[in-house]
GROMACS .gro file of N, CA and C in nm:
model
  537
    1MET      N    1  -6.449  -3.935   0.559
    1MET     CA    2  -6.475  -3.793   0.543
    1MET      C    3  -6.345  -3.724   0.505
    2ASN      N    4  -6.351  -3.641   0.404
    2ASN     CA    5  -6.235  -3.567   0.357
    2ASN      C    6  -6.253  -3.419   0.391
    3ILE      N    7  -6.158  -3.361   0.462
    3ILE     CA    8  -6.158  -3.218   0.492
    3ILE      C    9  -6.044  -3.157   0.411
    4ARG      N   10  -6.075  -3.049   0.337
    4ARG     CA   11  -5.972  -2.986   0.254
    4ARG      C   12  -6.003  -2.837   0.239
    5LYS      N   13  -5.902  -2.764   0.192
    5LYS     CA   14  -5.919  -2.622   0.162
    5LYS      C   15  -6.013  -2.609   0.043
    6ALA      N   16  -6.104  -2.515   0.053
    6ALA     CA   17  -6.201  -2.492  -0.055
    6ALA      C   18  -6.136  -2.417  -0.170
    7ILE      N   19  -6.190  -2.442  -0.290
    7ILE     CA   20  -6.150  -2.368  -0.410
    7ILE      C   21  -6.275  -2.307  -0.471
    8ILE      N   22  -6.257  -2.216  -0.565
    8ILE     CA   23  -6.371  -2.141  -0.620
    8ILE      C   24  -6.478  -2.232  -0.680
    9SER      N   25  -6.437  -2.344  -0.737
    9SER     CA   26  -6.537  -2.434  -0.798
    9SER      C   27  -6.622  -2.506  -0.693
   10ASP      N   28  -6.588  -2.492  -0.565
   10ASP     CA   29  -6.670  -2.549  -0.457
   10ASP      C   30  -6.786  -2.458  -0.419
   11ALA      N   31  -6.789  -2.337  -0.473
   11ALA     CA   32  -6.887  -2.237  -0.429
   11ALA      C   33  -7.031  -2.288  -0.437
   12ASN      N   34  -7.067  -2.359  -0.542
   12ASN     CA   35  -7.203  -2.409  -0.556
   12ASN      C   36  -7.238  -2.510  -0.445
   13GLY      N   37  -7.147  -2.602  -0.416
   13GLY     CA   38  -7.169  -2.700  -0.311
   13GLY      C   39  -7.176  -2.636  -0.174
   14ILE      N   40  -7.090  -2.537  -0.149
   14ILE     CA   41  -7.092  -2.465  -0.023
   14ILE      C   42  -7.225  -2.390  -0.009
   15ALA      N   43  -7.270  -2.327  -0.117
   15ALA     CA   44  -7.396  -2.252  -0.115
   15ALA      C   45  -7.513  -2.343  -0.080
   16LYS      N   46  -7.515  -2.462  -0.135
   16LYS     CA   47  -7.624  -2.556  -0.105
   16LYS      C   48  -7.625  -2.591   0.043
   17VAL      N   49  -7.507  -2.620   0.100
   17VAL     CA   50  -7.499  -2.650   0.243
   17VAL      C   51  -7.541  -2.527   0.323
   18HIS      N   52  -7.497  -2.409   0.282
   18HIS     CA   53  -7.528  -2.285   0.355
   18HIS      C   54  -7.679  -2.264   0.362
   19VAL      N   55  -7.744  -2.268   0.248
   19VAL     CA   56  -7.890  -2.245   0.244
   19VAL      C   57  -7.965  -2.355   0.319
   20ASP      N   58  -7.934  -2.481   0.289
   20ASP     CA   59  -8.006  -2.592   0.351
   20ASP      C   60  -7.984  -2.597   0.502
   21SER      N   61  -7.862  -2.569   0.547
   21SER     CA   62  -7.838  -2.574   0.690
   21SER      C   63  -7.902  -2.455   0.762
   22TRP      N   64  -7.906  -2.339   0.698
   22TRP     CA   65  -7.980  -2.226   0.758
   22TRP      C   66  -8.127  -2.263   0.773
   23ARG      N   67  -8.183  -2.326   0.672
   23ARG     CA   68  -8.326  -2.361   0.677
   23ARG      C   69  -8.356  -2.462   0.788
   24SER      N   70  -8.263  -2.553   0.816
   24SER     CA   71  -8.287  -2.649   0.925
   24SER      C   72  -8.245  -2.592   1.061
   25THR      N   73  -8.131  -2.526   1.067
   25THR     CA   74  -8.079  -2.474   1.194
   25THR      C   75  -8.165  -2.362   1.250
   26TYR      N   76  -8.213  -2.274   1.164
   26TYR     CA   77  -8.284  -2.155   1.209
   26TYR      C   78  -8.436  -2.163   1.197
   27LYS      N   79  -8.487  -2.283   1.167
   27LYS     CA   80  -8.633  -2.302   1.164
   27LYS      C   81  -8.685  -2.272   1.304
   28ASN      N   82  -8.792  -2.196   1.311
   28ASN     CA   83  -8.854  -2.151   1.437
   28ASN      C   84  -8.769  -2.049   1.513
   29ILE      N   85  -8.660  -2.003   1.453
   29ILE     CA   86  -8.580  -1.895   1.511
   29ILE      C   87  -8.592  -1.772   1.422
   30ILE      N   88  -8.576  -1.794   1.291
   30ILE     CA   89  -8.590  -1.689   1.189
   30ILE      C   90  -8.715  -1.723   1.108
   31SER      N   91  -8.785  -1.624   1.060
   31SER     CA   92  -8.913  -1.645   0.991
   31SER      C   93  -8.898  -1.735   0.868
   32ASP      N   94  -9.002  -1.814   0.844
   32ASP     CA   95  -9.003  -1.901   0.727
   32ASP      C   96  -8.990  -1.820   0.598
   33SER      N   97  -9.053  -1.702   0.595
   33SER     CA   98  -9.046  -1.621   0.473
   33SER      C   99  -8.901  -1.579   0.444
   34PHE      N  100  -8.825  -1.546   0.549
   34PHE     CA  101  -8.685  -1.510   0.529
   34PHE      C  102  -8.606  -1.633   0.482
   35LEU      N  103  -8.624  -1.746   0.550
   35LEU     CA  104  -8.550  -1.868   0.515
   35LEU      C  105  -8.584  -1.915   0.374
   36ASN      N  106  -8.711  -1.903   0.336
   36ASN     CA  107  -8.752  -1.945   0.202
   36ASN      C  108  -8.698  -1.852   0.094
   37SER      N  109  -8.663  -1.729   0.133
   37SER     CA  110  -8.610  -1.634   0.034
   37SER      C  111  -8.461  -1.653   0.007
   38LEU      N  112  -8.395  -1.738   0.086
   38LEU     CA  113  -8.253  -1.764   0.062
   38LEU      C  114  -8.235  -1.827  -0.074
   39SER      N  115  -8.132  -1.787  -0.143
   39SER     CA  116  -8.111  -1.829  -0.281
   39SER      C  117  -7.978  -1.900  -0.298
   40TYR      N  118  -7.983  -2.017  -0.361
   40TYR     CA  119  -7.858  -2.089  -0.393
   40TYR      C  120  -7.770  -2.003  -0.484
   41GLU      N  121  -7.831  -1.933  -0.579
   41GLU     CA  122  -7.754  -1.853  -0.674
   41GLU      C  123  -7.679  -1.740  -0.603
   42ARG      N  124  -7.750  -1.666  -0.514
   42ARG     CA  125  -7.685  -1.556  -0.444
   42ARG      C  126  -7.576  -1.607  -0.349
   43ARG      N  127  -7.602  -1.720  -0.284
   43ARG     CA  128  -7.501  -1.777  -0.194
   43ARG      C  129  -7.381  -1.830  -0.273
   44THR      N  130  -7.406  -1.881  -0.394
   44THR     CA  131  -7.294  -1.925  -0.478
   44THR      C  132  -7.204  -1.806  -0.511
   45GLU      N  133  -7.263  -1.693  -0.548
   45GLU     CA  134  -7.184  -1.572  -0.575
   45GLU      C  135  -7.105  -1.530  -0.452
   46LEU      N  136  -7.170  -1.536  -0.334
   46LEU     CA  137  -7.104  -1.501  -0.209
   46LEU      C  138  -6.983  -1.590  -0.186
   47TRP      N  139  -6.999  -1.722  -0.206
   47TRP     CA  140  -6.890  -1.815  -0.179
   47TRP      C  141  -6.783  -1.813  -0.287
   48GLU      N  142  -6.816  -1.769  -0.406
   48GLU     CA  143  -6.712  -1.747  -0.506
   48GLU      C  144  -6.620  -1.635  -0.458
   49ARG      N  145  -6.679  -1.531  -0.401
   49ARG     CA  146  -6.599  -1.420  -0.346
   49ARG      C  147  -6.522  -1.466  -0.222
   50ASN      N  148  -6.592  -1.536  -0.131
   50ASN     CA  149  -6.530  -1.576  -0.004
   50ASN      C  150  -6.412  -1.671  -0.023
   51THR      N  151  -6.421  -1.762  -0.121
   51THR     CA  152  -6.312  -1.859  -0.139
   51THR      C  153  -6.189  -1.796  -0.203
   52THR      N  154  -6.204  -1.679  -0.263
   52THR     CA  155  -6.090  -1.615  -0.329
   52THR      C  156  -6.044  -1.488  -0.258
   53ARG      N  157  -6.117  -1.446  -0.154
   53ARG     CA  158  -6.083  -1.322  -0.085
   53ARG      C  159  -5.959  -1.342   0.002
   54GLU      N  160  -5.863  -1.254  -0.015
   54GLU     CA  161  -5.739  -1.261   0.064
   54GLU      C  162  -5.772  -1.245   0.212
   55GLY      N  163  -5.711  -1.330   0.295
   55GLY     CA  164  -5.732  -1.323   0.439
   55GLY      C  165  -5.854  -1.400   0.486
   56ASN      N  166  -5.924  -1.465   0.394
   56ASN     CA  167  -6.038  -1.549   0.431
   56ASN      C  168  -5.999  -1.694   0.398
   57TYR      N  169  -6.030  -1.784   0.490
   57TYR     CA  170  -5.989  -1.923   0.476
   57TYR      C  171  -6.112  -2.012   0.487
   58VAL      N  172  -6.138  -2.090   0.383
   58VAL     CA  173  -6.257  -2.174   0.377
   58VAL      C  174  -6.215  -2.319   0.361
   59PHE      N  175  -6.281  -2.406   0.438
   59PHE     CA  176  -6.257  -2.550   0.433
   59PHE      C  177  -6.389  -2.621   0.409
   60VAL      N  178  -6.382  -2.732   0.337
   60VAL     CA  179  -6.503  -2.811   0.311
   60VAL      C  180  -6.485  -2.952   0.363
   61ALA      N  181  -6.599  -3.013   0.396
   61ALA     CA  182  -6.605  -3.154   0.433
   61ALA      C  183  -6.679  -3.225   0.321
   62GLU      N  184  -6.615  -3.329   0.267
   62GLU     CA  185  -6.676  -3.407   0.158
   62GLU      C  186  -6.707  -3.548   0.209
   63ASN      N  187  -6.820  -3.602   0.165
   63ASN     CA  188  -6.852  -3.741   0.197
   63ASN      C  189  -6.776  -3.834   0.103
   64GLU      N  190  -6.802  -3.965   0.116
   64GLU     CA  191  -6.730  -4.064   0.037
   64GLU      C  192  -6.753  -4.047  -0.113
   65SER      N  193  -6.864  -3.983  -0.150
   65SER     CA  194  -6.895  -3.961  -0.292
   65SER      C  195  -6.837  -3.830  -0.345
   66GLY      N  196  -6.764  -3.757  -0.260
   66GLY     CA  197  -6.705  -3.631  -0.303
   66GLY      C  198  -6.800  -3.514  -0.298
   67GLU      N  199  -6.918  -3.531  -0.236
   67GLU     CA  200  -7.015  -3.422  -0.223
   67GLU      C  201  -6.983  -3.340  -0.100
   68ILE      N  202  -6.995  -3.209  -0.112
   68ILE     CA  203  -6.972  -3.120   0.002
   68ILE      C  204  -7.092  -3.130   0.095
   69VAL      N  205  -7.063  -3.167   0.222
   69VAL     CA  206  -7.169  -3.185   0.322
   69VAL      C  207  -7.153  -3.086   0.438
   70GLY      N  208  -7.044  -3.010   0.436
   70GLY     CA  209  -7.021  -2.911   0.540
   70GLY      C  210  -6.908  -2.818   0.500
   71PHE      N  211  -6.899  -2.707   0.569
   71PHE     CA  212  -6.791  -2.611   0.544
   71PHE      C  213  -6.768  -2.527   0.668
   72ALA      N  214  -6.654  -2.464   0.670
   72ALA     CA  215  -6.619  -2.371   0.777
   72ALA      C  216  -6.531  -2.263   0.718
   73ASP      N  217  -6.536  -2.144   0.778
   73ASP     CA  218  -6.444  -2.040   0.734
   73ASP      C  219  -6.403  -1.952   0.850
   74CYS      N  220  -6.289  -1.887   0.828
   74CYS     CA  221  -6.234  -1.801   0.932
   74CYS      C  222  -6.151  -1.692   0.866
   75GLY      N  223  -6.112  -1.598   0.947
   75GLY     CA  224  -6.029  -1.486   0.902
   75GLY      C  225  -6.029  -1.380   1.009
   76LYS      N  226  -6.043  -1.258   0.966
   76LYS     CA  227  -6.050  -1.145   1.059
   76LYS      C  228  -6.159  -1.052   1.008
   77ARG      N  229  -6.264  -1.037   1.087
   77ARG     CA  230  -6.374  -0.947   1.047
   77ARG      C  231  -6.323  -0.803   1.039
   78GLU      N  232  -6.386  -0.725   0.952
   78GLU     CA  233  -6.346  -0.585   0.936
   78GLU      C  234  -6.357  -0.507   1.066
   79ASN      N  235  -6.454  -0.546   1.151
   79ASN     CA  236  -6.474  -0.472   1.276
   79ASN      C  237  -6.389  -0.528   1.391
   80ASN      N  238  -6.303  -0.625   1.362
   80ASN     CA  239  -6.213  -0.680   1.464
   80ASN      C  240  -6.081  -0.603   1.457
   81HIS      N  241  -6.061  -0.515   1.555
   81HIS     CA  242  -5.942  -0.431   1.557
   81HIS      C  243  -5.843  -0.476   1.665
   82ILE      N  244  -5.863  -0.595   1.718
   82ILE     CA  245  -5.776  -0.648   1.822
   82ILE      C  246  -5.655  -0.715   1.756
   83GLU      N  247  -5.538  -0.674   1.800
   83GLU     CA  248  -5.415  -0.728   1.742
   83GLU      C  249  -5.403  -0.878   1.770
   84ASN      N  250  -5.356  -0.953   1.671
   84ASN     CA  251  -5.336  -1.098   1.682
   84ASN      C  252  -5.463  -1.173   1.720
   85ALA      N  253  -5.575  -1.125   1.671
   85ALA     CA  254  -5.704  -1.189   1.699
   85ALA      C  255  -5.777  -1.214   1.568
   86GLY      N  256  -5.847  -1.326   1.561
   86GLY     CA  257  -5.922  -1.360   1.442
   86GLY      C  258  -6.063  -1.402   1.476
   87ASP      N  259  -6.135  -1.441   1.371
   87ASP     CA  260  -6.276  -1.476   1.387
   87ASP      C  261  -6.308  -1.608   1.318
   88LEU      N  262  -6.377  -1.692   1.389
   88LEU     CA  263  -6.439  -1.810   1.330
   88LEU      C  264  -6.573  -1.758   1.277
   89THR      N  265  -6.589  -1.755   1.147
   89THR     CA  266  -6.709  -1.691   1.092
   89THR      C  267  -6.822  -1.789   1.064
   90SER      N  268  -6.791  -1.917   1.041
   90SER     CA  269  -6.901  -2.013   1.025
   90SER      C  270  -6.853  -2.157   1.024
   91ILE      N  271  -6.939  -2.241   1.075
   91ILE     CA  272  -6.930  -2.386   1.056
   91ILE      C  273  -7.073  -2.432   1.031
   92TYR      N  274  -7.096  -2.491   0.914
   92TYR     CA  275  -7.230  -2.542   0.880
   92TYR      C  276  -7.219  -2.681   0.822
   93LEU      N  277  -7.313  -2.766   0.860
   93LEU     CA  278  -7.322  -2.902   0.808
   93LEU      C  279  -7.465  -2.929   0.767
   94LEU      N  280  -7.482  -3.011   0.664
   94LEU     CA  281  -7.615  -3.058   0.631
   94LEU      C  282  -7.669  -3.134   0.753
   95GLU      N  283  -7.797  -3.121   0.778
   95GLU     CA  284  -7.857  -3.177   0.899
   95GLU      C  285  -7.827  -3.327   0.917
   96GLU      N  286  -7.833  -3.401   0.808
   96GLU     CA  287  -7.813  -3.546   0.818
   96GLU      C  288  -7.668  -3.585   0.849
   97TYR      N  289  -7.575  -3.490   0.845
   97TYR     CA  290  -7.435  -3.517   0.876
   97TYR      C  291  -7.394  -3.462   1.012
   98GLN      N  292  -7.486  -3.400   1.083
   98GLN     CA  293  -7.455  -3.346   1.214
   98GLN      C  294  -7.444  -3.458   1.317
   99GLY      N  295  -7.364  -3.434   1.420
   99GLY     CA  296  -7.348  -3.531   1.527
   99GLY      C  297  -7.255  -3.646   1.494
  100GLN      N  298  -7.175  -3.633   1.388
  100GLN     CA  299  -7.085  -3.741   1.346
  100GLN      C  300  -6.936  -3.704   1.363
  101GLY      N  301  -6.909  -3.590   1.426
  101GLY     CA  302  -6.771  -3.549   1.447
  101GLY      C  303  -6.713  -3.463   1.336
  102ILE      N  304  -6.793  -3.433   1.235
  102ILE     CA  305  -6.743  -3.353   1.122
  102ILE      C  306  -6.716  -3.209   1.165
  103GLY      N  307  -6.803  -3.156   1.249
  103GLY     CA  308  -6.782  -3.020   1.301
  103GLY      C  309  -6.650  -3.008   1.375
  104ARG      N  310  -6.617  -3.110   1.452
  104ARG     CA  311  -6.490  -3.112   1.525
  104ARG      C  312  -6.372  -3.112   1.428
  105LEU      N  313  -6.383  -3.189   1.319
  105LEU     CA  314  -6.276  -3.193   1.219
  105LEU      C  315  -6.258  -3.057   1.152
  106LEU      N  316  -6.370  -2.991   1.122
  106LEU     CA  317  -6.362  -2.857   1.063
  106LEU      C  318  -6.305  -2.757   1.162
  107LEU      N  319  -6.348  -2.767   1.288
  107LEU     CA  320  -6.296  -2.679   1.392
  107LEU      C  321  -6.145  -2.695   1.405
  108LYS      N  322  -6.097  -2.817   1.397
  108LYS     CA  323  -5.953  -2.843   1.405
  108LYS      C  324  -5.880  -2.771   1.291
  109GLU      N  325  -5.934  -2.778   1.169
  109GLU     CA  326  -5.870  -2.708   1.055
  109GLU      C  327  -5.864  -2.558   1.079
  110LEU      N  328  -5.973  -2.503   1.133
  110LEU     CA  329  -5.974  -2.359   1.160
  110LEU      C  330  -5.869  -2.323   1.264
  111PHE      N  331  -5.859  -2.403   1.370
  111PHE     CA  332  -5.762  -2.370   1.475
  111PHE      C  333  -5.618  -2.394   1.430
  112LEU      N  334  -5.597  -2.488   1.339
  112LEU     CA  335  -5.464  -2.500   1.278
  112LEU      C  336  -5.430  -2.372   1.201
  113LYS      N  337  -5.529  -2.317   1.131
  113LYS     CA  338  -5.507  -2.192   1.057
  113LYS      C  339  -5.482  -2.076   1.154
  114PHE      N  340  -5.558  -2.070   1.263
  114PHE     CA  341  -5.536  -1.963   1.363
  114PHE      C  342  -5.393  -1.970   1.418
  115LYS      N  343  -5.346  -2.092   1.443
  115LYS     CA  344  -5.209  -2.109   1.494
  115LYS      C  345  -5.108  -2.060   1.390
  116GLU      N  346  -5.129  -2.099   1.265
  116GLU     CA  347  -5.040  -2.056   1.156
  116GLU      C  348  -5.037  -1.903   1.145
  117LEU      N  349  -5.152  -1.840   1.167
  117LEU     CA  350  -5.161  -1.694   1.156
  117LEU      C  351  -5.110  -1.623   1.282
  118GLY      N  352  -5.083  -1.699   1.387
  118GLY     CA  353  -5.031  -1.640   1.509
  118GLY      C  354  -5.135  -1.572   1.595
  119TYR      N  355  -5.261  -1.608   1.579
  119TYR     CA  356  -5.368  -1.547   1.660
  119TYR      C  357  -5.362  -1.601   1.802
  120ASN      N  358  -5.372  -1.510   1.900
  120ASN     CA  359  -5.378  -1.554   2.039
  120ASN      C  360  -5.514  -1.531   2.101
  121LYS      N  361  -5.610  -1.494   2.016
  121LYS     CA  362  -5.749  -1.473   2.060
  121LYS      C  363  -5.837  -1.498   1.938
  122VAL      N  364  -5.949  -1.569   1.959
  122VAL     CA  365  -6.041  -1.599   1.850
  122VAL      C  366  -6.183  -1.571   1.898
  123PHE      N  367  -6.262  -1.507   1.812
  123PHE     CA  368  -6.402  -1.476   1.842
  123PHE      C  369  -6.494  -1.555   1.750
  124VAL      N  370  -6.613  -1.582   1.800
  124VAL     CA  371  -6.719  -1.642   1.719
  124VAL      C  372  -6.850  -1.579   1.763
  125GLU      N  373  -6.936  -1.549   1.665
  125GLU     CA  374  -7.069  -1.494   1.690
  125GLU      C  375  -7.171  -1.601   1.658
  126VAL      N  376  -7.270  -1.617   1.747
  126VAL     CA  377  -7.373  -1.719   1.726
  126VAL      C  378  -7.505  -1.670   1.785
  127LEU      N  379  -7.613  -1.700   1.716
  127LEU     CA  380  -7.744  -1.662   1.768
  127LEU      C  381  -7.772  -1.740   1.896
  128GLU      N  382  -7.835  -1.673   1.992
  128GLU     CA  383  -7.861  -1.734   2.123
  128GLU      C  384  -7.938  -1.865   2.112
  129ASP      N  385  -8.033  -1.873   2.019
  129ASP     CA  386  -8.116  -1.993   2.005
  129ASP      C  387  -8.053  -2.101   1.918
  130ASN      N  388  -7.933  -2.078   1.868
  130ASN     CA  389  -7.863  -2.176   1.787
  130ASN      C  390  -7.786  -2.270   1.881
  131LYS      N  391  -7.821  -2.396   1.878
  131LYS     CA  392  -7.760  -2.494   1.969
  131LYS      C  393  -7.610  -2.514   1.945
  132THR      N  394  -7.558  -2.465   1.834
  132THR     CA  395  -7.414  -2.473   1.806
  132THR      C  396  -7.333  -2.403   1.914
  133ARG      N  397  -7.396  -2.309   1.982
  133ARG     CA  398  -7.323  -2.236   2.087
  133ARG      C  399  -7.271  -2.332   2.192
  134TYR      N  400  -7.343  -2.442   2.217
  134TYR     CA  401  -7.298  -2.540   2.316
  134TYR      C  402  -7.173  -2.614   2.267
  135PHE      N  403  -7.162  -2.633   2.137
  135PHE     CA  404  -7.042  -2.692   2.076
  135PHE      C  405  -6.921  -2.602   2.104
  136TYR      N  406  -6.938  -2.471   2.081
  136TYR     CA  407  -6.830  -2.377   2.106
  136TYR      C  408  -6.794  -2.372   2.255
  137GLU      N  409  -6.897  -2.374   2.340
  137GLU     CA  410  -6.873  -2.373   2.484
  137GLU      C  411  -6.797  -2.499   2.527
  138TYR      N  412  -6.833  -2.613   2.469
  138TYR     CA  413  -6.767  -2.739   2.500
  138TYR      C  414  -6.617  -2.728   2.473
  139TYR      N  415  -6.581  -2.656   2.369
  139TYR     CA  416  -6.440  -2.638   2.335
  139TYR      C  417  -6.379  -2.513   2.399
  140GLY      N  418  -6.444  -2.461   2.503
  140GLY     CA  419  -6.381  -2.358   2.585
  140GLY      C  420  -6.411  -2.215   2.551
  141ALA      N  421  -6.499  -2.188   2.456
  141ALA     CA  422  -6.533  -2.049   2.424
  141ALA      C  423  -6.611  -1.988   2.541
  142ALA      N  424  -6.575  -1.866   2.577
  142ALA     CA  425  -6.640  -1.796   2.687
  142ALA      C  426  -6.723  -1.679   2.632
  143LEU      N  427  -6.845  -1.666   2.680
  143LEU     CA  428  -6.932  -1.557   2.639
  143LEU      C  429  -6.875  -1.425   2.690
  144VAL      N  430  -6.857  -1.329   2.598
  144VAL     CA  431  -6.802  -1.199   2.638
  144VAL      C  432  -6.903  -1.086   2.625
  145ARG      N  433  -7.001  -1.101   2.537
  145ARG     CA  434  -7.107  -0.998   2.529
  145ARG      C  435  -7.222  -1.047   2.442
  146THR      N  436  -7.332  -0.973   2.453
  146THR     CA  437  -7.452  -1.001   2.375
  146THR      C  438  -7.494  -0.873   2.305
  147GLU      N  439  -7.535  -0.886   2.179
  147GLU     CA  440  -7.586  -0.772   2.102
  147GLU      C  441  -7.722  -0.809   2.045
  148GLN      N  442  -7.801  -0.709   2.013
  148GLN     CA  443  -7.928  -0.729   1.945
  148GLN      C  444  -7.906  -0.709   1.795
  149ILE      N  445  -7.958  -0.801   1.714
  149ILE     CA  446  -7.953  -0.785   1.569
  149ILE      C  447  -8.091  -0.816   1.512
  150THR      N  448  -8.113  -0.770   1.390
  150THR     CA  449  -8.238  -0.797   1.321
  150THR      C  450  -8.209  -0.882   1.199
  151ILE      N  451  -8.279  -0.993   1.188
  151ILE     CA  452  -8.273  -1.079   1.069
  151ILE      C  453  -8.416  -1.097   1.022
  152GLY      N  454  -8.442  -1.054   0.899
  152GLY     CA  455  -8.581  -1.054   0.852
  152GLY      C  456  -8.658  -0.955   0.938
  153ASP      N  457  -8.763  -1.003   1.003
  153ASP     CA  458  -8.842  -0.916   1.090
  153ASP      C  459  -8.824  -0.951   1.237
  154ALA      N  460  -8.721  -1.030   1.269
  154ALA     CA  461  -8.701  -1.076   1.406
  154ALA      C  462  -8.584  -1.005   1.473
  155GLU      N  463  -8.606  -0.963   1.597
  155GLU     CA  464  -8.499  -0.911   1.682
  155GLU      C  465  -8.441  -1.031   1.756
  156LEU      N  466  -8.311  -1.052   1.742
  156LEU     CA  467  -8.248  -1.170   1.799
  156LEU      C  468  -8.125  -1.132   1.881
  157ASN      N  469  -8.093  -1.216   1.978
  157ASN     CA  470  -7.972  -1.197   2.056
  157ASN      C  471  -7.856  -1.265   1.986
  158LEU      N  472  -7.751  -1.189   1.961
  158LEU     CA  473  -7.627  -1.241   1.904
  158LEU      C  474  -7.526  -1.251   2.017
  159LEU      N  475  -7.477  -1.373   2.040
  159LEU     CA  476  -7.379  -1.395   2.146
  159LEU      C  477  -7.239  -1.392   2.085
  160ILE      N  478  -7.150  -1.319   2.150
  160ILE     CA  479  -7.012  -1.312   2.104
  160ILE      C  480  -6.927  -1.387   2.206
  161TYR      N  481  -6.861  -1.491   2.157
  161TYR     CA  482  -6.776  -1.575   2.240
  161TYR      C  483  -6.630  -1.549   2.205
  162GLU      N  484  -6.543  -1.584   2.301
  162GLU     CA  485  -6.400  -1.567   2.280
  162GLU      C  486  -6.324  -1.689   2.332
  163TRP      N  487  -6.226  -1.730   2.254
  163TRP     CA  488  -6.124  -1.824   2.302
  163TRP      C  489  -6.000  -1.740   2.327
  164ASP      N  490  -5.949  -1.741   2.449
  164ASP     CA  491  -5.831  -1.660   2.478
  164ASP      C  492  -5.701  -1.740   2.471
  165ASN      N  493  -5.712  -1.869   2.432
  165ASN     CA  494  -5.592  -1.949   2.413
  165ASN      C  495  -5.619  -2.052   2.303
  166PRO      N  496  -5.612  -2.009   2.177
  166PRO     CA  497  -5.640  -2.099   2.066
  166PRO      C  498  -5.551  -2.224   2.064
  167ASN      N  499  -5.426  -2.212   2.111
  167ASN     CA  500  -5.338  -2.329   2.112
  167ASN      C  501  -5.389  -2.437   2.207
  168LYS      N  502  -5.449  -2.396   2.316
  168LYS     CA  503  -5.506  -2.492   2.412
  168LYS      C  504  -5.623  -2.567   2.348
  169VAL      N  505  -5.704  -2.496   2.272
  169VAL     CA  506  -5.816  -2.559   2.201
  169VAL      C  507  -5.762  -2.659   2.099
  170LEU      N  508  -5.661  -2.618   2.025
  170LEU     CA  509  -5.601  -2.705   1.924
  170LEU      C  510  -5.541  -2.831   1.988
  171GLU      N  511  -5.474  -2.815   2.101
  171GLU     CA  512  -5.419  -2.932   2.172
  171GLU      C  513  -5.531  -3.030   2.207
  172ARG      N  514  -5.643  -2.978   2.254
  172ARG     CA  515  -5.757  -3.064   2.289
  172ARG      C  516  -5.810  -3.136   2.166
  173LEU      N  517  -5.828  -3.061   2.057
  173LEU     CA  518  -5.879  -3.120   1.933
  173LEU      C  519  -5.785  -3.227   1.880
  174LEU      N  520  -5.656  -3.201   1.883
  174LEU     CA  521  -5.558  -3.299   1.836
  174LEU      C  522  -5.555  -3.420   1.928
  175GLY      N  523  -5.571  -3.398   2.057
  175GLY     CA  524  -5.576  -3.509   2.153
  175GLY      C  525  -5.697  -3.599   2.128
  176GLU      N  526  -5.811  -3.536   2.099
  176GLU     CA  527  -5.932  -3.614   2.070
  176GLU      C  528  -5.916  -3.695   1.943
  177ALA      N  529  -5.844  -3.639   1.846
  177ALA     CA  530  -5.824  -3.709   1.719
  177ALA      C  531  -5.739  -3.835   1.740
  178ASN      N  532  -5.655  -3.833   1.842
  178ASN     CA  533  -5.569  -3.947   1.870
  178ASN      C  534  -5.635  -4.052   1.958
  179ASP      N  535  -5.749  -4.019   2.017
  179ASP     CA  536  -5.820  -4.115   2.104
  179ASP      C  537  -5.889  -4.224   2.026
   0.00000   0.00000   0.00000
């Protein structure tokens, strides 16, 4: 598995993972009509912007054939006004690549970036019914609040987690990589 910084020409591959992983991850959480309306083309445009936007950092996971099978990104959300704090905005993998340690590798890249940026606090938002929240909890994220959001026609709970010591998380991730 190859983990690297994304470039603009990766946007199409990232978009495919984004749409396909939303359709598998959020099945029975978000309406089928909403999930079916997701567009590779619109997501490609989004990721062309995201990979070139200053202050946004995107990483991809490639399989042995060089195909993008996962991605992660981080930065600082516009509504994050906390000094020296950043946001893990997404980690997505194609369903058939989940459970193989790729998410951990992507998480490590994000936390290396947080360290480089000098962040001493990191936030992540995740839907309550998304099992990825347990991954974040495993790596020490603490629930700090819950908000209601609407996606499609569904009212959903959005959980906001915080890591208050990103260096400690990074030490754990690096330690696991050496095991």
